[in-house]
Short mmCIF file of C-alpha atoms in Angstrom, two decimals:
data_model
loop_
_atom_site.label_atom_id
_atom_site.label_comp_id
_atom_site.label_asym_id
_atom_site.label_seq_id
_atom_site.Cartn_x
_atom_site.Cartn_y
_atom_site.Cartn_z
CA UNK A 1 -28.55 -49.20 -15.90
CA UNK A 2 -27.99 -45.69 -17.28
CA UNK A 3 -26.96 -43.10 -14.72
CA UNK A 4 -27.62 -39.43 -15.25
CA UNK A 5 -24.87 -37.15 -14.04
CA UNK A 6 -26.33 -33.95 -12.62
CA UNK A 7 -23.33 -32.26 -11.04
CA UNK A 8 -19.57 -32.10 -11.62
CA UNK A 9 -17.12 -30.30 -9.32
CA UNK A 10 -13.75 -29.48 -10.86
CA UNK A 11 -10.49 -28.27 -9.36
CA UNK A 12 -8.60 -25.64 -11.35
CA UNK A 13 -4.83 -25.78 -10.92
CA UNK A 14 -3.39 -28.99 -12.31
CA UNK A 15 -6.83 -30.32 -13.21
CA UNK A 16 -8.59 -28.16 -15.80
CA UNK A 17 -5.63 -25.78 -16.03
CA UNK A 18 -2.14 -26.89 -16.97
CA UNK A 19 1.08 -25.76 -15.29
CA UNK A 20 1.15 -22.71 -17.56
CA UNK A 21 -2.31 -21.64 -16.34
CA UNK A 22 -3.92 -22.51 -19.68
CA UNK A 23 -7.26 -24.26 -20.20
CA UNK A 24 -7.19 -26.36 -23.35
CA UNK A 25 -9.89 -26.17 -25.98
CA UNK A 26 -10.62 -29.84 -25.29
CA UNK A 27 -11.49 -29.03 -21.65
CA UNK A 28 -13.58 -26.01 -22.68
CA UNK A 29 -15.53 -28.08 -25.21
CA UNK A 30 -16.09 -30.91 -22.70
CA UNK A 31 -17.43 -28.49 -20.09
CA UNK A 32 -19.64 -26.79 -22.66
CA UNK A 33 -20.99 -30.15 -23.85
CA UNK A 34 -22.02 -31.30 -20.38
CA UNK A 35 -23.54 -27.94 -19.42
CA UNK A 36 -25.59 -28.02 -22.62
CA UNK A 37 -26.97 -31.37 -21.39
CA UNK A 38 -28.10 -29.76 -18.13
CA UNK A 39 -25.20 -30.88 -15.94
CA UNK A 40 -24.19 -28.28 -13.33
CA UNK A 41 -20.44 -27.68 -13.39
CA UNK A 42 -18.90 -26.05 -10.32
CA UNK A 43 -15.33 -24.94 -9.78
CA UNK A 44 -13.91 -26.02 -6.39
CA UNK A 45 -10.53 -24.53 -5.58
CA UNK A 46 -8.19 -23.17 -2.97
CA UNK A 47 -8.01 -19.95 -4.96
CA UNK A 48 -9.51 -16.67 -3.87
CA UNK A 49 -12.99 -15.90 -5.21
CA UNK A 50 -11.64 -12.92 -7.18
CA UNK A 51 -9.08 -15.21 -8.87
CA UNK A 52 -11.69 -17.85 -9.67
CA UNK A 53 -14.44 -15.67 -11.14
CA UNK A 54 -12.59 -14.83 -14.39
CA UNK A 55 -12.03 -18.54 -15.03
CA UNK A 56 -15.71 -19.28 -14.47
CA UNK A 57 -16.61 -16.49 -16.89
CA UNK A 58 -14.18 -17.85 -19.49
CA UNK A 59 -15.91 -21.21 -19.18
CA UNK A 60 -19.34 -19.52 -19.23
CA UNK A 61 -20.25 -21.03 -15.86
CA UNK A 62 -22.94 -19.35 -13.78
CA UNK A 63 -22.96 -21.77 -10.85
CA UNK A 64 -21.70 -20.78 -7.39
CA UNK A 65 -17.94 -21.04 -6.91
CA UNK A 66 -16.36 -23.04 -4.10
CA UNK A 67 -13.26 -21.05 -3.12
CA UNK A 68 -10.71 -20.67 -0.32
CA UNK A 69 -10.57 -24.46 0.09
CA UNK A 70 -14.32 -24.58 0.70
CA UNK A 71 -14.58 -21.77 3.23
CA UNK A 72 -16.39 -19.45 0.79
CA UNK A 73 -19.17 -20.49 -1.58
CA UNK A 74 -20.77 -17.71 -3.55
CA UNK A 75 -21.84 -16.43 -6.92
CA UNK A 76 -22.07 -12.86 -8.16
CA UNK A 77 -25.39 -12.34 -6.37
CA UNK A 78 -25.37 -14.46 -3.20
CA UNK A 79 -22.99 -15.65 -0.52
CA UNK A 80 -23.99 -19.15 0.58
CA UNK A 81 -21.23 -20.22 2.96
CA UNK A 82 -18.49 -18.10 4.50
CA UNK A 83 -16.41 -19.62 7.28
CA UNK A 84 -14.00 -17.08 8.69
CA UNK A 85 -11.14 -17.61 11.10
CA UNK A 86 -11.38 -15.52 14.26
CA UNK A 87 -8.58 -13.05 14.99
CA UNK A 88 -7.05 -15.03 17.87
CA UNK A 89 -6.84 -18.24 15.81
CA UNK A 90 -5.40 -16.36 12.83
CA UNK A 91 -2.70 -14.75 14.96
CA UNK A 92 -1.80 -18.13 16.52
CA UNK A 93 -1.51 -19.70 13.06
CA UNK A 94 0.67 -16.84 11.85
CA UNK A 95 2.93 -17.23 14.89
CA UNK A 96 3.24 -20.98 14.32
CA UNK A 97 4.01 -20.55 10.60
CA UNK A 98 6.72 -17.98 11.33
CA UNK A 99 8.56 -20.63 13.36
CA UNK A 100 9.01 -22.58 10.12
CA UNK A 101 10.00 -19.50 8.10
CA UNK A 102 6.90 -19.90 5.93
CA UNK A 103 5.59 -17.39 3.42
CA UNK A 104 2.41 -16.15 5.11
CA UNK A 105 -0.32 -14.53 3.06
CA UNK A 106 -3.70 -13.46 4.37
CA UNK A 107 -6.83 -12.96 2.31
CA UNK A 108 -9.47 -10.58 3.60
CA UNK A 109 -12.49 -9.81 1.44
CA UNK A 110 -10.67 -11.01 -1.67
CA UNK A 111 -7.63 -8.84 -0.97
CA UNK A 112 -4.24 -10.46 -0.56
CA UNK A 113 -1.89 -9.25 2.19
CA UNK A 114 1.68 -10.15 3.09
CA UNK A 115 4.33 -8.75 5.39
CA UNK A 116 7.04 -8.99 2.78
CA UNK A 117 7.31 -9.14 -0.96
CA UNK A 118 9.03 -12.35 -1.94
CA UNK A 119 9.66 -13.94 -5.32
CA UNK A 120 7.03 -16.56 -4.40
CA UNK A 121 4.42 -13.88 -3.68
CA UNK A 122 5.21 -12.00 -6.89
CA UNK A 123 4.96 -15.20 -8.94
CA UNK A 124 1.76 -16.33 -7.20
CA UNK A 125 0.06 -12.98 -7.83
CA UNK A 126 1.28 -12.73 -11.41
CA UNK A 127 0.12 -16.23 -12.36
CA UNK A 128 -3.35 -15.54 -10.94
CA UNK A 129 -3.59 -11.92 -12.13
CA UNK A 130 -3.90 -10.60 -8.57
CA UNK A 131 -2.72 -7.50 -6.82
CA UNK A 132 -1.45 -7.64 -3.25
CA UNK A 133 -0.78 -5.37 -0.31
CA UNK A 134 2.36 -5.30 1.82
CA UNK A 135 1.70 -4.53 5.50
CA UNK A 136 4.15 -3.77 8.30
CA UNK A 137 2.81 -6.61 10.46
CA UNK A 138 -0.30 -8.74 10.59
CA UNK A 139 -0.68 -8.00 14.28
CA UNK A 140 -1.10 -4.28 13.60
#
């Protein structure tokens, strides 16, 4: 029995992109081949939408992007799903993470915010071609 694949969801980091943030020609050709056959290819990632869109454009994908670990699904024209965390929950999470001395970053409307610039933040932003904002405190 022949099965027709209609949809493929792909992660980015460590899946279609190697550790050097490079997409091989082999992956690009494979994605192009299946899209030419009518298969919808969707990127599903923990990345911010703004960091995912250039990758989709490189791959010539026009499907909606599943970003922020599934909490935002949108394309350039429509927002389909957007699950936000309310302020009280966000502040509780930040407080809990501080207890473990964690690097806390917040994304609001595709902008990245942090209370301090760390080597991890600089590397994260550089590897994903993002800018970021340093704020005095998330509470303020």
